[in-house]
Short mmCIF file of C-alpha atoms in Angstrom, two decimals:
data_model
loop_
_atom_site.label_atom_id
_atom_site.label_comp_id
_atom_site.label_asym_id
_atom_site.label_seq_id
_atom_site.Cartn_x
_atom_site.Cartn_y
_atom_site.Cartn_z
CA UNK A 1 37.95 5.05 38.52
CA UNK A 2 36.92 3.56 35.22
CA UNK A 3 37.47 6.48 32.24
CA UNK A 4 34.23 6.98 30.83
CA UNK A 5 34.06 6.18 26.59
CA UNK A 6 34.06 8.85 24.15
CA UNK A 7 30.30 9.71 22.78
CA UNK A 8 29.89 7.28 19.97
CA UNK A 9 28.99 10.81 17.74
CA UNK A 10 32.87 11.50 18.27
CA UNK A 11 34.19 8.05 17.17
CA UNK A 12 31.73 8.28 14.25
CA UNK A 13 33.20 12.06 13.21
CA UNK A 14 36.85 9.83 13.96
CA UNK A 15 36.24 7.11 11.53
CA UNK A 16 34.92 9.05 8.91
CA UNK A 17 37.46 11.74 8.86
CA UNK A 18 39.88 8.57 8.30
CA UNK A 19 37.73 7.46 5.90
CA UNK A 20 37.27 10.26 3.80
CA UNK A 21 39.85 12.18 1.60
CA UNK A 22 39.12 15.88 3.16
CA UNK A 23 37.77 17.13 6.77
CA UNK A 24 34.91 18.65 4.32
CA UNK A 25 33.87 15.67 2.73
CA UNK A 26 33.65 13.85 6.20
CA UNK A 27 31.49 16.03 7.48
CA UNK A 28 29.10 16.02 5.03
CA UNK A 29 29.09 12.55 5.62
CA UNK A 30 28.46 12.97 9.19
CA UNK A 31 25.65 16.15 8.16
CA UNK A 32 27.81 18.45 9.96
CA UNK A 33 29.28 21.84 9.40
CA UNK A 34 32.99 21.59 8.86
CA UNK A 35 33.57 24.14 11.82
CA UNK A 36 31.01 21.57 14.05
CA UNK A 37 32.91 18.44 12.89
CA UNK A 38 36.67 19.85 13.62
CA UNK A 39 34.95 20.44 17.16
CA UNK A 40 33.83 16.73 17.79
CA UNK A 41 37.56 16.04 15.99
CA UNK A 42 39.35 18.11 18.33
CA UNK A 43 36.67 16.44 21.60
CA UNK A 44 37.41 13.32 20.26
CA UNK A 45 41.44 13.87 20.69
CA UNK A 46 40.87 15.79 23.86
CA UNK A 47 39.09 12.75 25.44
CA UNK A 48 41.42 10.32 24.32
CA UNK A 49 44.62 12.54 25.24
CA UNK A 50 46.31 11.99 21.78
CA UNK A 51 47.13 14.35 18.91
CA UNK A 52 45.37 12.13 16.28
CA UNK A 53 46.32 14.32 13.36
CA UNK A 54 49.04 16.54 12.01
CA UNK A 55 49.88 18.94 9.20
CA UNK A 56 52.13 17.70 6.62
CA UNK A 57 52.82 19.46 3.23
CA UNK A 58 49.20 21.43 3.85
CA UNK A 59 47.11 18.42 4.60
CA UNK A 60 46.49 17.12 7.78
CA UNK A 61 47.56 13.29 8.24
CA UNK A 62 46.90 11.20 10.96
CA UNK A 63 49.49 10.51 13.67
CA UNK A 64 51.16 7.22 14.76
CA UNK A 65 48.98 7.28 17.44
CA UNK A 66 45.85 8.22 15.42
CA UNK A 67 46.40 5.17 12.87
CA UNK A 68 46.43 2.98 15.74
CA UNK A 69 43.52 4.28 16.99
CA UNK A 70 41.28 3.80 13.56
CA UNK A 71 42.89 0.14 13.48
CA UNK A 72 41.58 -0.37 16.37
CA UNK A 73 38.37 1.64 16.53
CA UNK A 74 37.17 1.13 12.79
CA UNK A 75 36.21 -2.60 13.13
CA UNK A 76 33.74 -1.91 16.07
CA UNK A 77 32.49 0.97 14.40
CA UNK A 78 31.57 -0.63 11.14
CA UNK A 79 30.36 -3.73 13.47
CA UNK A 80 27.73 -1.39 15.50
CA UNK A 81 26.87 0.08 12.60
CA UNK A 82 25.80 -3.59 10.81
CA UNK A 83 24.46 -4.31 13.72
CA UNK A 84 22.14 -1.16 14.01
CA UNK A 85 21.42 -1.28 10.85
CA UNK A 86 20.11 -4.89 10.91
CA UNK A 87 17.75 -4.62 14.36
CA UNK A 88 16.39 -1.47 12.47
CA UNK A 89 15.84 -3.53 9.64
CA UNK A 90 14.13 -6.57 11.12
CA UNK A 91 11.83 -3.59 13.66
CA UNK A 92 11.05 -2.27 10.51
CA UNK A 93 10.04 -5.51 8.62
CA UNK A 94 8.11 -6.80 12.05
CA UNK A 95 6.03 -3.42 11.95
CA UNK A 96 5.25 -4.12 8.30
CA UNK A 97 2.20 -5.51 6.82
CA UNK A 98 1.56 -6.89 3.03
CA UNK A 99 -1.64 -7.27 1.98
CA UNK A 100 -2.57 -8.02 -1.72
CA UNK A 101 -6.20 -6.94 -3.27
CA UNK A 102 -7.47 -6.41 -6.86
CA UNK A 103 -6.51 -2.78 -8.19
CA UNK A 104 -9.88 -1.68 -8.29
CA UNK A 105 -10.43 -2.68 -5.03
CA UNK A 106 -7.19 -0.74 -3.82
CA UNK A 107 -8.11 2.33 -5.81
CA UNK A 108 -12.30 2.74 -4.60
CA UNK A 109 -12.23 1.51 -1.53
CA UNK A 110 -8.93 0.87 0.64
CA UNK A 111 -6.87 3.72 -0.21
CA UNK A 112 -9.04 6.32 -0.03
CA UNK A 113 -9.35 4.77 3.95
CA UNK A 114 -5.68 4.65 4.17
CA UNK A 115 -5.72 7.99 6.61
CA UNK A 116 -8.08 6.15 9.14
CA UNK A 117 -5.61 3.26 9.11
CA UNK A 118 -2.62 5.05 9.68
CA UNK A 119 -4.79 7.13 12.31
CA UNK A 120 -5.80 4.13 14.42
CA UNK A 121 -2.63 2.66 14.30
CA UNK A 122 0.12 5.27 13.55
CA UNK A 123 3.36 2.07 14.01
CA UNK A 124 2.43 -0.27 11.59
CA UNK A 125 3.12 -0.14 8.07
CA UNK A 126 0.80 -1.23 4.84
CA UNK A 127 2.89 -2.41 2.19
CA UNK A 128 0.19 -3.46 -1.11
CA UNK A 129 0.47 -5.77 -3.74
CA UNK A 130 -2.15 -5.46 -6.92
CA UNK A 131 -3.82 -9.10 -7.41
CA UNK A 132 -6.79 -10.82 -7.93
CA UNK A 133 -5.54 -14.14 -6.27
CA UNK A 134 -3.86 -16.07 -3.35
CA UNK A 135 -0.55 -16.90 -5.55
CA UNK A 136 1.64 -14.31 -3.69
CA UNK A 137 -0.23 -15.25 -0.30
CA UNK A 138 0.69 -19.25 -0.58
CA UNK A 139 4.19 -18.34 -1.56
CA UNK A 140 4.34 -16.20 1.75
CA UNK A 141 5.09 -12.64 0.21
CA UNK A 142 1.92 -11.31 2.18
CA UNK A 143 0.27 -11.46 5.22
CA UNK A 144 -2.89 -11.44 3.99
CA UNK A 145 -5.38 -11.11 0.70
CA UNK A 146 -8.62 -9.71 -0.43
CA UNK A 147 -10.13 -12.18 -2.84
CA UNK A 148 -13.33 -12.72 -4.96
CA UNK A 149 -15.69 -15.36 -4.62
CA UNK A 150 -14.08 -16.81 -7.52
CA UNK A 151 -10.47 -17.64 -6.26
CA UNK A 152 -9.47 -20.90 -4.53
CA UNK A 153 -8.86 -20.54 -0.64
CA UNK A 154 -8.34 -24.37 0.20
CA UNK A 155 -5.94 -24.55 2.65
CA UNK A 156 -6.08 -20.84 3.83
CA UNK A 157 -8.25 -19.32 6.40
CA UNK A 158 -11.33 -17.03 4.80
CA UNK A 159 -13.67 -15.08 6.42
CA UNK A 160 -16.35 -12.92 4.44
CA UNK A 161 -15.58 -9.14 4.17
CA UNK A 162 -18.29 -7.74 2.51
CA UNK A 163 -21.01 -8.42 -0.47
CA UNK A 164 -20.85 -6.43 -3.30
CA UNK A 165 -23.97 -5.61 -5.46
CA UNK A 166 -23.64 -3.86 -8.81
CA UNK A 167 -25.44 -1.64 -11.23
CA UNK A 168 -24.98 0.78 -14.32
CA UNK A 169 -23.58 3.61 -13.69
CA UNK A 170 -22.65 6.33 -16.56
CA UNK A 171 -21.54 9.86 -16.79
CA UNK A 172 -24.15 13.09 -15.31
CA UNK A 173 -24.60 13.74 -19.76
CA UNK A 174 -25.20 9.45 -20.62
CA UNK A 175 -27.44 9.15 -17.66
CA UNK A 176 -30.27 12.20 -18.67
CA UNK A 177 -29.62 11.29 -22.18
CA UNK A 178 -30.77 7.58 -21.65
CA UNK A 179 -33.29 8.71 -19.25
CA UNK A 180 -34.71 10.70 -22.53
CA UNK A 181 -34.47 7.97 -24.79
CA UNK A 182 -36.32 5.59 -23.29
CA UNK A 183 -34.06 3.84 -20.82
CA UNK A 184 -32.92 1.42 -23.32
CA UNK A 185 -29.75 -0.36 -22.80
CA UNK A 186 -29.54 -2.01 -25.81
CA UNK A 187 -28.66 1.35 -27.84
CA UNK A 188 -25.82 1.82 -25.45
CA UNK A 189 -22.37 0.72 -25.42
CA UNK A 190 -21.97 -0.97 -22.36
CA UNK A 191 -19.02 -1.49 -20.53
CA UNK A 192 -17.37 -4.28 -18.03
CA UNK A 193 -14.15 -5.95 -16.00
CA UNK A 194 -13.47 -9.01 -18.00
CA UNK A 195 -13.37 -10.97 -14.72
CA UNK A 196 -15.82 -12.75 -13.82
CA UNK A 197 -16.86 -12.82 -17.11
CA UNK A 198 -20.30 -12.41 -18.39
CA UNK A 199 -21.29 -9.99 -15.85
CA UNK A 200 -23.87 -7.82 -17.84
CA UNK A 201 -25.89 -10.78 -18.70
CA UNK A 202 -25.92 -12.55 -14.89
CA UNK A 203 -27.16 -8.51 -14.10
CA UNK A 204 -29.45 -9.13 -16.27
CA UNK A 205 -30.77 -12.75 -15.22
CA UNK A 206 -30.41 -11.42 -11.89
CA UNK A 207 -33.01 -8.27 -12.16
CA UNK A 208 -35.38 -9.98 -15.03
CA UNK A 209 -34.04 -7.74 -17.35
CA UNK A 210 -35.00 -8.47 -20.79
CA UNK A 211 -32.49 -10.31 -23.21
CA UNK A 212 -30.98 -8.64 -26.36
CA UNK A 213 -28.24 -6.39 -24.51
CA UNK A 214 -25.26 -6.02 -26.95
CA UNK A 215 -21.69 -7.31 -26.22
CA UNK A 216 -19.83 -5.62 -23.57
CA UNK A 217 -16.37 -3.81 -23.90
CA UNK A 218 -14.36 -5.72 -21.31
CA UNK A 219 -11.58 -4.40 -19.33
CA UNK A 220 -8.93 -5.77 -17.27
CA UNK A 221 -9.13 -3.64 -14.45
CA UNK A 222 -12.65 -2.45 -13.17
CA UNK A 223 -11.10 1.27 -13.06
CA UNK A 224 -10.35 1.61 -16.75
CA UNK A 225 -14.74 0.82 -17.30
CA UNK A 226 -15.50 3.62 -14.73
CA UNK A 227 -12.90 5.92 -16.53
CA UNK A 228 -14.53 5.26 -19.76
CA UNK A 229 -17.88 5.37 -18.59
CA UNK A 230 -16.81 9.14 -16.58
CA UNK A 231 -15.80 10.12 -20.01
CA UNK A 232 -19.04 9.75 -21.79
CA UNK A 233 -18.43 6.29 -24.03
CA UNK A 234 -20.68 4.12 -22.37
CA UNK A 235 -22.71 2.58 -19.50
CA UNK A 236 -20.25 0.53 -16.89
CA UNK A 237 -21.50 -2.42 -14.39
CA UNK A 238 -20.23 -0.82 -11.35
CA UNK A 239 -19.35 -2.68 -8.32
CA UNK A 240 -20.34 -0.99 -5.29
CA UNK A 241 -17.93 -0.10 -3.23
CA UNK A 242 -15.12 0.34 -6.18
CA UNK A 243 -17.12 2.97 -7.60
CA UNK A 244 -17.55 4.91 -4.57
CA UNK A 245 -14.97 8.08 -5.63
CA UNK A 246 -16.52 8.14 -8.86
CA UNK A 247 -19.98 8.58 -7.81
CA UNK A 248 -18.39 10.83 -4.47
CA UNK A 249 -16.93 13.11 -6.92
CA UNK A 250 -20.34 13.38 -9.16
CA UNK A 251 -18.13 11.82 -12.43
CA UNK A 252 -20.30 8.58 -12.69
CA UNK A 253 -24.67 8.61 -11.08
CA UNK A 254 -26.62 5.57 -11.32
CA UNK A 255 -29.06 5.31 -14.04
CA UNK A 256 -31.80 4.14 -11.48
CA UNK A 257 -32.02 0.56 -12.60
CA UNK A 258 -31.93 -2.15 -10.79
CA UNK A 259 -28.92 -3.16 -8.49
CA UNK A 260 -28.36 -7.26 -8.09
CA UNK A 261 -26.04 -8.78 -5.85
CA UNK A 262 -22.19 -9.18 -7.94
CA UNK A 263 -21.65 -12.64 -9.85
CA UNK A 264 -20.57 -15.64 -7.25
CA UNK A 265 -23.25 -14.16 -4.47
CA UNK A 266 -20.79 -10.88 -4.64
CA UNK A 267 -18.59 -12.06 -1.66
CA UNK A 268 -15.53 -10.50 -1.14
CA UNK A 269 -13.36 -12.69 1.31
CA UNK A 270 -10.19 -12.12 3.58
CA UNK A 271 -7.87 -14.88 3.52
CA UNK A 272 -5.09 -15.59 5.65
CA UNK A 273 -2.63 -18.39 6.22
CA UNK A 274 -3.29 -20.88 9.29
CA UNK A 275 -1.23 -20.41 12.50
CA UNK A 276 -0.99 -17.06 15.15
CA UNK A 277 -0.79 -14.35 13.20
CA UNK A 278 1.85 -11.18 14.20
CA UNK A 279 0.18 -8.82 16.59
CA UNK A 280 0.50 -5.83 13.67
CA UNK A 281 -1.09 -8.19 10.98
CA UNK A 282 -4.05 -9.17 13.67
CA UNK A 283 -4.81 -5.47 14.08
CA UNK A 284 -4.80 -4.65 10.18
CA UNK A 285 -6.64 -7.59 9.83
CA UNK A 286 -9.24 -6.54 12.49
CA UNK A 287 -9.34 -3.00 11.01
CA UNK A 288 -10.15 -4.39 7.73
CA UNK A 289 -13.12 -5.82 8.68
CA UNK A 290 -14.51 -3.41 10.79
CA UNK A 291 -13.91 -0.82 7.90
CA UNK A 292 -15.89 -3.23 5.52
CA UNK A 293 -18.90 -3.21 7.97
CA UNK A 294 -18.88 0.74 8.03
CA UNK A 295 -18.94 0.92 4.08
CA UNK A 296 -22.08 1.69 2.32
CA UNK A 297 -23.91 0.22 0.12
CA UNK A 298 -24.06 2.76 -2.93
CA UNK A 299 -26.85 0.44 -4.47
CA UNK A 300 -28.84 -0.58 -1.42
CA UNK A 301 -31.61 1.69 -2.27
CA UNK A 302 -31.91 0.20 -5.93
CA UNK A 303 -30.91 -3.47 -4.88
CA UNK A 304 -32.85 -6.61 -6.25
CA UNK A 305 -33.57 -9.89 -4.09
CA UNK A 306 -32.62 -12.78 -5.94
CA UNK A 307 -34.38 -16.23 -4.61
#
């Protein structure tokens, strides 16, 4: 009858205690207790019927026999392990998903839904990249993109997520302050992403307000506006849904103005490469627009038709 192989936790505890320059540090390799690794040590001679190490000069070396069997054993070891290693590796990468967005987009309205993606599907992993375009997309570094109306998809599959309509927003204090003064913007300091640019004045165009609004503070990121605005220095543009946390957590309130749809019609689009996509980036993909459809509008009560 065929003898059976030794458990591949034995050959491991085997090859490491070779390895290693003490029984101790070996089994810390392995995450064992020394008195639990001389026991697979001592199963792993018993099994193979060989005294694989011996006491010289208070150490323990290994035997004849026990050098033969790490030449022979070590190899296939260290080959199993690459080998493990690798299929783990490429499971891992298969599960994975990269999607790129805008920060602000990433902050307000995808990771706060990151627990309802993980919920619905528990084996696949998001892995996000901050940017506004489709660079990083057309070099193949992600799966897929969130884009503004103003980025070139030519060449790439788009399909609208959601619109996005804006409107000032400023902190609980601003808001009953301007609300006292008149509701006059143009004795605030108003505040704005720097991209698309000129968005206080196309708000403006948009709900017939009247001209004269001073120059806007502009800021790279959408976030850095709202974080201004929630700490009293001015009135932000907010894009709806970006500012949803703010206005969830009571740090930013409309000022009851008009809301207009965002510059560019407001379409946010999500863009893919052509060809089959991976089952895992399919289902993100899916999830991402039927999360879009469930989001509010925080404006829609104030928003503006514009012929």
């Amino acid at each position: 009858m065929r003898k059976r192989l030794p458990p591949l936790e034995q050959i491991e505890a085997f090859i490491e205690a070779t390895r290693a320059p003490t029984f101790r540090e070996a089994a810390e390799r392995c995450a064992l207790s020394p008195a639990a690794f001389s026991r697979r040590i001592q199963a792993f001679s018993a099994h193979m019927g060989l005294a694989l190490f011996e006491r010289r000069g208070g150490a323990l070396r290994l035997t004849e026999a026990g050098a033969r069997c790490a030449r022979e054993l070590e190899p296939a070891y260290l080959e199993l392990r690459r080998a493990a290693a690798a299929v783990a590796r490429e499971t891992a990468a298969d599960r994975t998903v990269r999607l790129s967005l805008s920060h602000s987009l990433a902050v307000g309205w995808l990771i706060p839904r990151l627990e309802a993606l993980r919920a619905a599907h528990p084996d696949v992993h998001l892995a996000l990249t901050t940017a506004r375009d489709t660079a990083a997309l057309r070099r193949g570094e992600v799966d897929l993109a969130i884009c503004y109306a103003d980025i070139a998809v030519d060449g790439l599959i788009a399909q609208p997520l959601f619109v996005v309509t804006v409107a000032p927003v400023a902190a609980p204090a601003v808001a009953a302050a301007f609300a006292a003064d008149g509701r006059d913007l143009s004795r605030q300091r108003l505040l704005a992403v720097a991209q698309p640019p000129d968005v206080w004045g196309q708000w403006a165009a948009a709900t017939g307000w009247p001209n004269g609004l001073p120059a806007a503070a502009t800021f790279d990121v959408q976030h850095a506006a709202y974080e201004m605005a929630a700490r009293g220095f001015g009135v932000a543009l907010a894009a709806s849904p970006s500012v949803g946390p703010y206005l969830d957590a009571g740090r930013l309130v409309p000022l009851g103005l008009p809301a207009a749809p965002a510059p560019l019609d407001g379409a946010y689009r999500l863009v893919a490469p052509h060809g089959r996509p991976r089952r895992e980036v399919k289902r993100v993909r899916d999830w991402l627009v039927s999360a879009a459809r469930a989001t509010p509008d925080a404006f829609a009560t104030a928003r503006v038709a514009v012929a």
